Coordinates of C-alpha atoms in Angstrom, one line a residue:
Chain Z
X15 CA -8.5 0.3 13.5
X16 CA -7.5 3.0 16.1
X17 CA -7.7 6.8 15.6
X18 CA -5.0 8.4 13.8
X19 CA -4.3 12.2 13.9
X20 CA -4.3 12.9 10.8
X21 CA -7.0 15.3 8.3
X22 CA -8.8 11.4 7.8
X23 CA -10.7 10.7 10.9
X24 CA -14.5 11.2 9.4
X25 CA -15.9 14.0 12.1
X26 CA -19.8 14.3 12.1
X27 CA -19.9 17.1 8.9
X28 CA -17.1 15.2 7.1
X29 CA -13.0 15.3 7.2
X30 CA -12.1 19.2 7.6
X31 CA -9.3 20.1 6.0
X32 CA -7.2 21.7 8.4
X33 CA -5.1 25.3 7.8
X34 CA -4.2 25.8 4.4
X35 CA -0.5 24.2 4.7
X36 CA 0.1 21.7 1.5
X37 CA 1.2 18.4 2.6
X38 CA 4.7 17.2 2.0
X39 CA 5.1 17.4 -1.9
X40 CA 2.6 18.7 -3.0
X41 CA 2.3 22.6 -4.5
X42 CA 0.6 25.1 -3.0
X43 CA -2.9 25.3 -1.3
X44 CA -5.1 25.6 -5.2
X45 CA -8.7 25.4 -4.4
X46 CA -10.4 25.3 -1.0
X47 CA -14.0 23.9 -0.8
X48 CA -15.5 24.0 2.5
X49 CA -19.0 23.2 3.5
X50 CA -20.5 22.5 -0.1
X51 CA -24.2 21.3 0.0
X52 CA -25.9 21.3 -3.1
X53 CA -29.2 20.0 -4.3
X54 CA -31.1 18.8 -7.8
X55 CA -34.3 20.3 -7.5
X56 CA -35.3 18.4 -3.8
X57 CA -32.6 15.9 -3.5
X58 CA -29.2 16.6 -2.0
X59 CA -26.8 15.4 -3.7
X60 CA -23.9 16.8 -1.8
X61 CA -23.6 17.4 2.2
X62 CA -20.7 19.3 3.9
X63 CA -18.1 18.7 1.2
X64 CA -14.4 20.1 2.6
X65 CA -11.1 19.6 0.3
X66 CA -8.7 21.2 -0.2
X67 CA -7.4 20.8 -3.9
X68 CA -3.4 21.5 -4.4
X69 CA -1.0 22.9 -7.2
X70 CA 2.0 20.5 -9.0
X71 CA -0.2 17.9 -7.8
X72 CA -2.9 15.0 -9.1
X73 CA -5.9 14.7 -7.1
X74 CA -8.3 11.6 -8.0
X75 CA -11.8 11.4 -7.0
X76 CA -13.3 7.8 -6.4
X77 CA -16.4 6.5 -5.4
X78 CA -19.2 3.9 -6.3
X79 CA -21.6 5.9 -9.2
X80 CA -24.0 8.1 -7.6
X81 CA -21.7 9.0 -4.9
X82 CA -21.4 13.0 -6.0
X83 CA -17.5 12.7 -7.4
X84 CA -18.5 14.4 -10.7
X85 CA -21.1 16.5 -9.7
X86 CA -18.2 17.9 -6.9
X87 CA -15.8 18.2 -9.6
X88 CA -18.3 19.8 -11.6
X89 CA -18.6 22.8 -9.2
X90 CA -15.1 23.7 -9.3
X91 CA -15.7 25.6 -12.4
X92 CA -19.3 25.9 -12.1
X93 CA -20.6 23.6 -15.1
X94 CA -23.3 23.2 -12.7
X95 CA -24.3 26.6 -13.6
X96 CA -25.6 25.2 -16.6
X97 CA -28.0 23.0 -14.7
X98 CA -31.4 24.9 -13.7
X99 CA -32.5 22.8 -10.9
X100 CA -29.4 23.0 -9.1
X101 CA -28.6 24.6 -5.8
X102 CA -24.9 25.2 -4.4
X103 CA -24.4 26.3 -1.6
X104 CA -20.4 26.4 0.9
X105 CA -17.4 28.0 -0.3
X106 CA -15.2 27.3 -3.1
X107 CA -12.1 29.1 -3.4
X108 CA -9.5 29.6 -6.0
X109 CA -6.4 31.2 -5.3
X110 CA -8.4 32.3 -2.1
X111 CA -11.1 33.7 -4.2
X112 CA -15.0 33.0 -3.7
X113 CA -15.8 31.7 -7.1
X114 CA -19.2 31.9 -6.6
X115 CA -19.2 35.9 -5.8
X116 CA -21.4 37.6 -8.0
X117 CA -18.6 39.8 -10.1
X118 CA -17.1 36.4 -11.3
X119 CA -17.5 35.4 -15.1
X120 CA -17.9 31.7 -15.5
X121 CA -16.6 32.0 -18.7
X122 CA -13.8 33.6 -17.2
X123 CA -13.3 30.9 -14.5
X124 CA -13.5 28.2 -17.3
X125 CA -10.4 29.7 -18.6
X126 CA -9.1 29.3 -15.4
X127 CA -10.2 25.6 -14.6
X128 CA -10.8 23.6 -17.7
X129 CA -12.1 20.7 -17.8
X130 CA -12.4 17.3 -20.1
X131 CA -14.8 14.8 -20.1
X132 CA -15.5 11.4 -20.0
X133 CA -16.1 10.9 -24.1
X134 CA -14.4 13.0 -26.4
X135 CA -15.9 15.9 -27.7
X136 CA -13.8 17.3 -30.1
X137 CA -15.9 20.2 -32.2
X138 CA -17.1 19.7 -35.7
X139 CA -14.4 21.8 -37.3
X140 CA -10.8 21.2 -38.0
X141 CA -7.6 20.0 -36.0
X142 CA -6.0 23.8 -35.8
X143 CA -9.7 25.6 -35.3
X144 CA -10.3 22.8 -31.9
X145 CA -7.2 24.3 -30.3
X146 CA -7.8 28.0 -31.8
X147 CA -11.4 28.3 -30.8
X148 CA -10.4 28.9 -26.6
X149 CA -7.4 31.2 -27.8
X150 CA -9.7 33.5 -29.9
X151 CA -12.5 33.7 -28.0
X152 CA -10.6 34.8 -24.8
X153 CA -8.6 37.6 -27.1
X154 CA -5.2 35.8 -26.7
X155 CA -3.9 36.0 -29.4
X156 CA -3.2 38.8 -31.4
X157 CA -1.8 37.8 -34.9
X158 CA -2.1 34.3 -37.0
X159 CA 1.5 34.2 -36.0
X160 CA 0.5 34.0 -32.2
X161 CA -2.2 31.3 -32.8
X162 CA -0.1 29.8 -34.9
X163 CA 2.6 29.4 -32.1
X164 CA -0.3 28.5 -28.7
X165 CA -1.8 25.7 -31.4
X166 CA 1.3 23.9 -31.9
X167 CA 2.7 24.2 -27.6
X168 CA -0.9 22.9 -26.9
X169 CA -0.4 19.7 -29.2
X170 CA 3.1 19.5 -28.0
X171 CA 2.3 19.4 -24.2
X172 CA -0.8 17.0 -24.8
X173 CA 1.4 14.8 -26.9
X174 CA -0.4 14.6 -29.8
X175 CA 1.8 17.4 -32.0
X176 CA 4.3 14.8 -34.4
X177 CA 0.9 12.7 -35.3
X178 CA -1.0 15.7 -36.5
X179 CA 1.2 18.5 -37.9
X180 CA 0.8 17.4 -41.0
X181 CA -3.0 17.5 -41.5
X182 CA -3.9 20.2 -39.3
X183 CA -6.8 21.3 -41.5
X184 CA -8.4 18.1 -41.2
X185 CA -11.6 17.6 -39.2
X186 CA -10.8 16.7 -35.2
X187 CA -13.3 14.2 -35.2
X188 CA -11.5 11.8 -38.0
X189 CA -8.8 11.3 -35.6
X190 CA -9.0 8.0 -33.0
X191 CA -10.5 7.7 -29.6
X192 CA -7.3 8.0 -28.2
X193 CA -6.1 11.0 -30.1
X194 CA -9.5 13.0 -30.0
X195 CA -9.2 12.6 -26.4
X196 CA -5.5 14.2 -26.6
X197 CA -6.8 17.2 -28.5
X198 CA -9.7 18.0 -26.1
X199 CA -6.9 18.1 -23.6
X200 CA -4.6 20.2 -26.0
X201 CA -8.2 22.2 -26.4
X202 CA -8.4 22.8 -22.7
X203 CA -5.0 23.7 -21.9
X204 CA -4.5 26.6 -24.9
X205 CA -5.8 29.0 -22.9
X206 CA -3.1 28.3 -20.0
X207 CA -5.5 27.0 -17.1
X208 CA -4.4 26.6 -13.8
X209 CA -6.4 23.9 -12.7
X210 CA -7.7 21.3 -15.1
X211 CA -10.3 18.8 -14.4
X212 CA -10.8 15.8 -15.9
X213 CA -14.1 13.8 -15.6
X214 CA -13.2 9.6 -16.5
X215 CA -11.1 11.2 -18.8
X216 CA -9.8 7.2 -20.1
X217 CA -13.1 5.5 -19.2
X218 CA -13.7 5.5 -23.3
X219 CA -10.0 4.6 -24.2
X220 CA -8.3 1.5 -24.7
X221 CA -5.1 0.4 -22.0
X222 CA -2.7 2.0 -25.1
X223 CA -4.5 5.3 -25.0
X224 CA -5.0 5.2 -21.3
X225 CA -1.4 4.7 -20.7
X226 CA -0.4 8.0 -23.3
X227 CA -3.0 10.2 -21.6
X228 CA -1.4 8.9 -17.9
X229 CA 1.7 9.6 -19.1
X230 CA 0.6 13.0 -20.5
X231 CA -1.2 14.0 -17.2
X232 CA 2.3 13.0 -14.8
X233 CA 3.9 16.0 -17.5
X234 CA 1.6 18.4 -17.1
X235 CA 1.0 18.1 -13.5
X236 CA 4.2 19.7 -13.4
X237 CA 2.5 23.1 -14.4
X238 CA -0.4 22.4 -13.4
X239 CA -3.5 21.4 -10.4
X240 CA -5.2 18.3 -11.9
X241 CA -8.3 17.2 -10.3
X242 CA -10.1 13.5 -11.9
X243 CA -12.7 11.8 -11.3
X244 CA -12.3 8.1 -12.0
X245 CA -13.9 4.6 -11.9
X246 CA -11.1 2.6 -11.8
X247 CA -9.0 2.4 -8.6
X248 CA -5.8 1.4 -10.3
X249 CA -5.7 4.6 -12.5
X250 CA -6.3 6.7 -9.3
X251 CA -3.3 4.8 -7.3
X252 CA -1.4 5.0 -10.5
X253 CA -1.9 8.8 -11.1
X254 CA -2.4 10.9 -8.4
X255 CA -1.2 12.0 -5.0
X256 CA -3.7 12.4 -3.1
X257 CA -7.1 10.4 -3.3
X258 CA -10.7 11.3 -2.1
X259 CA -13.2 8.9 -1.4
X260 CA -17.0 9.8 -1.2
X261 CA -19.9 7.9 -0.7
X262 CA -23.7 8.9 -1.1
X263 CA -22.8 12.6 -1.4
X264 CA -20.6 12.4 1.3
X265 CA -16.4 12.8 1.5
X266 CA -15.3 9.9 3.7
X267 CA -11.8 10.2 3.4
X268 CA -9.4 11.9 1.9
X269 CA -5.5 11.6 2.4
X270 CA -2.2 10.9 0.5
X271 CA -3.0 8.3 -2.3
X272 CA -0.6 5.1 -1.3
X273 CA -2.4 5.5 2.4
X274 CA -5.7 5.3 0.7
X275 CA -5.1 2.1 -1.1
X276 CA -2.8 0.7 1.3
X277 CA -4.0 1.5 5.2
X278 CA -7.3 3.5 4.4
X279 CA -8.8 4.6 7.8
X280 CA -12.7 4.6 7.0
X281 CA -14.2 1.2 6.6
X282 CA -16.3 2.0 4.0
X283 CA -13.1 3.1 2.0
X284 CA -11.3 0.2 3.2
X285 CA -14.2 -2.0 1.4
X286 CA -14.5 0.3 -1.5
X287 CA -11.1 0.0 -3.0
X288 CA -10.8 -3.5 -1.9
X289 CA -13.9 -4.7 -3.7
X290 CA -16.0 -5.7 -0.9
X291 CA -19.1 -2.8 -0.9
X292 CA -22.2 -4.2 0.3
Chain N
X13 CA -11.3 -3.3 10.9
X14 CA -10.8 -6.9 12.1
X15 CA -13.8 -7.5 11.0
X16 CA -13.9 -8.0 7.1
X17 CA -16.5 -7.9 5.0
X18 CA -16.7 -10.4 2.4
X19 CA -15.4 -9.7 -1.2
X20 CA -18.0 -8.8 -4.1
X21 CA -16.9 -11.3 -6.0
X22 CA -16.3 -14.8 -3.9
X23 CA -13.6 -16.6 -5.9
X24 CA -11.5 -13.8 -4.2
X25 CA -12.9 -14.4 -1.2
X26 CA -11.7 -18.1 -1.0
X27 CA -8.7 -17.2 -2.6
X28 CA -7.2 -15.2 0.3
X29 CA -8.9 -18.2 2.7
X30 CA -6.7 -20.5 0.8
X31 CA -3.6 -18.3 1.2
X32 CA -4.1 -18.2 5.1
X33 CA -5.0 -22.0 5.0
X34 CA -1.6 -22.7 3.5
X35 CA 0.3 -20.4 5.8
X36 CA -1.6 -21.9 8.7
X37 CA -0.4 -25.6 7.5
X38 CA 3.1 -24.5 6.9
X39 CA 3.2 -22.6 10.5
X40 CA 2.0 -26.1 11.6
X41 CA 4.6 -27.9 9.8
X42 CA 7.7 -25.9 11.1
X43 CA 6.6 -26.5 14.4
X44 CA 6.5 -30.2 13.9
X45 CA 10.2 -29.9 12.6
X46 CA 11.2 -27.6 15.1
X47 CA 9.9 -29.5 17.8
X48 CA 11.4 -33.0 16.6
X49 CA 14.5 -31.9 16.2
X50 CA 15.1 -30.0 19.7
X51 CA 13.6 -34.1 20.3
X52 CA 15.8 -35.5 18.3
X53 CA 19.1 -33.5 19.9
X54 CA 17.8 -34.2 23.4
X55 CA 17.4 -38.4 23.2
X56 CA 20.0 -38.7 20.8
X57 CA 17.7 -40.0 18.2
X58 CA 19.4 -40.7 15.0
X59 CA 15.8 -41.9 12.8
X60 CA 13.9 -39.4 14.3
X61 CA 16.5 -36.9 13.1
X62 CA 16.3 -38.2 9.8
X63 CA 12.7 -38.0 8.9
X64 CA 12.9 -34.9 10.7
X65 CA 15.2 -33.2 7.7
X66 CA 12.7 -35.2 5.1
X67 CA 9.9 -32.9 6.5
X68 CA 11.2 -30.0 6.1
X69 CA 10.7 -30.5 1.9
X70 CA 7.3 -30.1 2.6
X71 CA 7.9 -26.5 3.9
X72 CA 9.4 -25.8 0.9
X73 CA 7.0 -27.0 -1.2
X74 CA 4.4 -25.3 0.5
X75 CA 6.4 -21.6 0.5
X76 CA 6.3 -22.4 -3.5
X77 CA 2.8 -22.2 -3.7
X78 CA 2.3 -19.8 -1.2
X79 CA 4.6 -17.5 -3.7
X80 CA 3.2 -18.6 -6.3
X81 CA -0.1 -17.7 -5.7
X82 CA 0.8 -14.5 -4.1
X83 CA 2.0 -13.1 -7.2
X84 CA -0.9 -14.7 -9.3
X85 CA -3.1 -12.6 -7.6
X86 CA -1.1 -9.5 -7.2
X87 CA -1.3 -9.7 -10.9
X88 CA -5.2 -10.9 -11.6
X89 CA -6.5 -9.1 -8.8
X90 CA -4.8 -5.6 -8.2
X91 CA -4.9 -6.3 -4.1
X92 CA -5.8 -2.9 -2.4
X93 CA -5.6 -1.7 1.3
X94 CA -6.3 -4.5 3.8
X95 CA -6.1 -7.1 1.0
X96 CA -2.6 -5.9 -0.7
X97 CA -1.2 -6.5 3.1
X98 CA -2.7 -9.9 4.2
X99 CA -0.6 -11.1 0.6
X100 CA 2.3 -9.2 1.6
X101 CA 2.0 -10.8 5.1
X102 CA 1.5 -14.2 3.5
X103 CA 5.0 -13.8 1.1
X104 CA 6.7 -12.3 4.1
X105 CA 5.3 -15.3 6.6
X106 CA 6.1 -17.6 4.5
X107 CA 9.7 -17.0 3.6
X108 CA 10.6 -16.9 7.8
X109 CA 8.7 -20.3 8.2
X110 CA 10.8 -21.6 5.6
X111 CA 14.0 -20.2 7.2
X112 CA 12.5 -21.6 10.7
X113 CA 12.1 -25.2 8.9
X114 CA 15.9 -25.3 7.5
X115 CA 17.2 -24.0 10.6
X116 CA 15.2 -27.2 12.4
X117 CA 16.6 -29.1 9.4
X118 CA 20.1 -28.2 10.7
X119 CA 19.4 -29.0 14.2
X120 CA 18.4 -32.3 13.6
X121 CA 21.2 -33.2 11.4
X122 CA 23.7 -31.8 13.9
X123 CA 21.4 -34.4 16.5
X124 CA 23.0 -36.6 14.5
X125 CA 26.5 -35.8 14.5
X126 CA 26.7 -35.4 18.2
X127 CA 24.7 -39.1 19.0
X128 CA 27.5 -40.6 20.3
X129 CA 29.3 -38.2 22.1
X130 CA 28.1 -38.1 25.9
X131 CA 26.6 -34.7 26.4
X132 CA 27.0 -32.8 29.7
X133 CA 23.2 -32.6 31.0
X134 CA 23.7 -28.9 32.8
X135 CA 24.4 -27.9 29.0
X136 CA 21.7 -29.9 27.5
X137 CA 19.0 -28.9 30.1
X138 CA 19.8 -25.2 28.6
X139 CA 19.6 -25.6 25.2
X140 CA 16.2 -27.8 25.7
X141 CA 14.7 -24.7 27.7
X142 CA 15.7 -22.5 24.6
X143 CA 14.4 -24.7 22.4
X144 CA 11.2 -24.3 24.2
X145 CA 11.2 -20.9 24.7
X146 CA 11.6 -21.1 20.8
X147 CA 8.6 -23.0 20.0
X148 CA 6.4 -21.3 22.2
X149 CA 7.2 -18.0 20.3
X150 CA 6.3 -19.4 17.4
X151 CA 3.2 -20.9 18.2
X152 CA 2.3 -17.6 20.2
X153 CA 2.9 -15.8 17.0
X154 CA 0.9 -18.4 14.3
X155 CA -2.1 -17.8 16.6
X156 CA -1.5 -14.0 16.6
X157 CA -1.4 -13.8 12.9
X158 CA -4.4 -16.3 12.5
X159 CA -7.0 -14.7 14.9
X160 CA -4.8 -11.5 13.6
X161 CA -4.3 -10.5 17.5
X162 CA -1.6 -7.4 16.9
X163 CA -0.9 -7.5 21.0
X164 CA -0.8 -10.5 21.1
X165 CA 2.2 -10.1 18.0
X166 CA 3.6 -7.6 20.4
X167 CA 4.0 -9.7 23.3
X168 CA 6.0 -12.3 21.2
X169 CA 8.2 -9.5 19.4
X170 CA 9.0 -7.9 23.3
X171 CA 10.3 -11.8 24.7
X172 CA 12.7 -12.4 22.0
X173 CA 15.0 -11.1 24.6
X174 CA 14.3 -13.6 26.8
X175 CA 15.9 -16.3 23.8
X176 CA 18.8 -13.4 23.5
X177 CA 19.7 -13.6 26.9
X178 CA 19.6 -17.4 27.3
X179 CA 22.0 -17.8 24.1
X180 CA 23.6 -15.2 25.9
X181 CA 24.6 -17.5 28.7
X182 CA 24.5 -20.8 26.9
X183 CA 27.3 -19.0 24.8
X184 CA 29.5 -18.6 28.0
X185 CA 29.1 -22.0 29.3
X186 CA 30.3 -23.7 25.9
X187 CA 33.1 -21.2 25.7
X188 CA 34.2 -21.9 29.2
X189 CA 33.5 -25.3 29.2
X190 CA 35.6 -25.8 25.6
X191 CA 38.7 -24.2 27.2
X192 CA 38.1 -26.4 29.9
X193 CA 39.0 -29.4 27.6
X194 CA 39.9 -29.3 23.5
X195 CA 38.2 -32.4 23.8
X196 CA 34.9 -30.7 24.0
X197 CA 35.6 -28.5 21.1
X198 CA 33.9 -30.9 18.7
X199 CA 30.6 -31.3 20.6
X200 CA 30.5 -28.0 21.8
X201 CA 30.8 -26.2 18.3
X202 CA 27.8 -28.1 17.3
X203 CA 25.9 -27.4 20.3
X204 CA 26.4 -23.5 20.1
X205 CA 25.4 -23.9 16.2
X206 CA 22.4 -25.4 17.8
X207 CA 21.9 -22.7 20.3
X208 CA 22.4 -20.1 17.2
X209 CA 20.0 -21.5 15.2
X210 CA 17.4 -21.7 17.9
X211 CA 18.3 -17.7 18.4
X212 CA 17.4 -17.2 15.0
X213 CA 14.2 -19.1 15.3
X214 CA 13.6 -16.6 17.7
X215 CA 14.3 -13.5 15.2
X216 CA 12.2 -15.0 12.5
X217 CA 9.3 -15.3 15.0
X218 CA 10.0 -11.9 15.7
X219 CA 10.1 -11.0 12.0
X220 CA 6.4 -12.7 12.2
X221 CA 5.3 -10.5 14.7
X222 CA 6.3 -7.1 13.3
X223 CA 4.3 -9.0 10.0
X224 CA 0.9 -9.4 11.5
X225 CA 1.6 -5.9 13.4
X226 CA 1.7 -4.7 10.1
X227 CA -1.2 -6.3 8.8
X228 CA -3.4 -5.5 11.4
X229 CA -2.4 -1.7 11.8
X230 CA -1.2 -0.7 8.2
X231 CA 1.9 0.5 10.4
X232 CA 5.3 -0.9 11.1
X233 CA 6.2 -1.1 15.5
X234 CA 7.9 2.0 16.0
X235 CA 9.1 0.9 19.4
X236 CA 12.9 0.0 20.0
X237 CA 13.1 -3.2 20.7
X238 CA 15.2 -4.5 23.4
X239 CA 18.4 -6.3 22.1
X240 CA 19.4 -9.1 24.5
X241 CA 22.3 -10.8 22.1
X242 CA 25.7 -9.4 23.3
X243 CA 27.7 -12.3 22.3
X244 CA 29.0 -10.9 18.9
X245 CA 31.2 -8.7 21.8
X246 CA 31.3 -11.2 24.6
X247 CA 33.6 -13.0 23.0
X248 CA 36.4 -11.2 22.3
X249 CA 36.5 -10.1 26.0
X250 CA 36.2 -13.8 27.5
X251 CA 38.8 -14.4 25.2
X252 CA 40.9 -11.2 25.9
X253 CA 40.2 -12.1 29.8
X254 CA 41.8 -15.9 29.0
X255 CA 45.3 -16.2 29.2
X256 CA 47.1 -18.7 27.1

């Protein structure tokens, strides 16, 4: 395979991104990593992570388990934070600012970037209080009224709306897989994020379920900067626009997603998404 | 990338090794055809010509499986990157070998026609150095897309003109020589249908070329190529230039 000049030829500290310039389609320049090394306790699990993340736009993250994907994803809104032995260090960037500076909330930034995990986690309460809880706790809203209004366009844009109106009060966690997983996203998107990340947001859903919340993602990338993490390759080529590939902490590769999965550059990626690893 | 590694899990493996098998054998099979017909046409051999056309059923068979299984494993294995074009290649392949086997087919049944008429050997020797030229092409090209050799693919797709310009010229000698005498009309028509088919054995080789390009590189030649077939205006000026 010759060289091509494009942002996928692997240089020695990974692909750099190159000016801030979105690719054809895509919104504008989102989030900017650049450099990231980070570290639990002694062992690195990231080296000299650069991507750029963009707005209107679905970017997947794929990769053999262990490769770093989620812990990446995970310190685009700094839910590493959480973890004591771990160490970032590089640049991330949101709207052009450092999210890492020292003035920045994390609670704040989670506003900002939500995020929704692999198994549903819908809180012990009810239906309406799931969705409320972001709303009130950022000061949103300002009468029942209000919350009343950001509950119901949350359920509406995550699709779930016409199967719960009617039994709002009832606990979250009595709904299905499918559903629960629906109102996380409903959950995460109340507070009007700009970047939502999703970590194997289907990997617990059946093809039904998986199909609804694909659905649901192609509508609210629309508004929105979606980042996911996913094992399965089909869902990646199916969803996004762009696609990143990283191996053992590494990104290999990263490039618009039917170049990926149909004239990858990188070996490694080349025998990643067609099965043949070893 | 030539070199592949092999799958994870080996029923894939032999799967796509069957795939190229079958396009191998059917590459192999329109030669046979192609090159007993352009036999058949030059000794005026009526049986050869006729087990010539039976073969060609075989190439048609084998583009049914070749289908077949293409889409069976589009659909049960989700083909990505390198893969998803080595069973586009195969669908693609095999649909111009099986054009290149019918238009062999027509050759020989046109050998037949033409058995007893005497053929003029200037005429003869041109369309038998086509035919070559033809064959060649398409075994240059089967060996490019089996040791998947994208110069090699190249090289085949750049000396299609060579087949243009022949036809070219062959063209101008049956026109010429049908004015000559209405007599030769019959014969002649065939002929030039021979010498067209043979040009478009040429194109399909072609077609096989920019294929295994395009398996090899993930990318379609963006070169022009050079277009040696003029005839679609040569004849209205021969004819224009004839007076009646």
């Amino acid at each position: 395979m010759e060289d091509r000049p494009a942002t996928t030829v692997e240089q020695p500290a990974g692909p750099k991104e190159t000016g801030d310039a979105a690719p054809a389609g895509l919104g504008e320049l989102k989030m900017k990593a650049t450099d990231v090394n980070l570290w639990y306790g002694d062992k690195q699990a990231l080296y000299d992570v650069n991507l750029d993340i963009f707005g209107q736009s679905v970017t997947s993250l794929i990769g053999p388990s262990g490769c770093g994907k989620s812990t990446f994803i995970r310190c685009l809104n700094r839910m590493n934070d959480v973890i004591d032995i771990c160490r970032v260090q590089g640049d991330i960037r949101l709207d052009g600012e450092d999210i890492y500076a020292p003035d920045v909330d994390p609670v704040q930034l989670r506003a900002r970037v939500g995020m929704v995990f692999q198994k549903p986690n819908p809180f012990p309460k009810s239906i309406y209080e799931n969705v409320a809880y972001a709303p009130r706790l950022h000061g949103l809203c300002a009468s029942k009224a209000d919350m009343d209004e950001v509950v119901e366009t949350s359920l509406i844009k995550a699709g779930l709306w016409e199967e719960v109106k009617d039994r709002l009060d009832q606990p979250g966690t009595g709904l299905s897989g499918g559903q629960q997983q629906r109102l996380c996203i409903a959950r995460a998107i109340s507070v009007n994020p700009e970047v939502l990340l999703m970590d194997e947001p289907c990997s617990a859903l059946d093809p039904i379920a998986t199909a609804t919340i694909e659905t649901l993602i192609d509508e609210l990338k629309e508004n929105l900067c979606i980042a996911i993490v996913t094992h399965s390759m089909q869902q990646a080529a199916r969803v996004s626009q762009r696609t990143a590939f990283f191996h053992l902490g590494k990104l290999v590769e990263v490039n618009d997603t039917s170049t990926i999965f149909t004239n990858p550059s990188d070996q490694r990626t080349q025998d990643y998404v067609t099965g043949r690893f070893g | 990338m030539e070199q592949q590694n092999e799958h994870i899990v080996r029923s894939y493996e032999e799967e796509l090794a069957l795939l190229n098998n079958k396009i191998a054998k059917m590459g192999g099979l329109a030669e046979k055809v192609l090159g007993q017909s352009f036999d058949a046409l030059d000794r005026r051999d009526p049986d050869l010509a006729a087990s010539t056309i039976g073969e060609d059923e075989e190439i048609d068979q084998l583009q049914r499986e070749i289908e077949e299984q293409a889409v069976v494993m589009i659909a049960r294995r989700q083909p990505m990157a390198y893969d998803l074009r080595q069973i586009m290649a195969a669908l693609r392949i095999s649909a111009d070998l099986e054009r290149i086997g019918d238009l062999g087919k027509n050759i020989a049944k046109r050998a037949v026609a033409v058995v007893t008429e005497q053929q003029p050997k200037q005429l003869m020797l041109g369309l038998k150095h086509m035919g070559e030229l033809s064959l060649n092409q398409l075994k240059e090209v089967l060996d490019a897309f089996i040791e998947r050799d994208a110069e090699r693919a190249l090289n085949v797709w750049y000396k299609d003109e060579e087949i243009d310009a022949m036809y070219n010229s062959l063209f101008r000698e049956l026109l010429t020589y049908m004015m000559e005498d209405p007599r030769n009309i019959g014969l002649c028509t065939h002929l030039l249908f021979g010498a067209k088919n043979i040009e478009r054995v040429g194109d399909h080789a072609t077609n096989i070329a920019e294929t295994v390009y395009y398996l090899v590189h993930g990318r379609p030649i963006t070169d022009q190529r050079p277009k040696g077939d003029t005839t679609s205006s040569t004849a209205y000026t021969s004819l224009r230039s004839t007076s009646f």
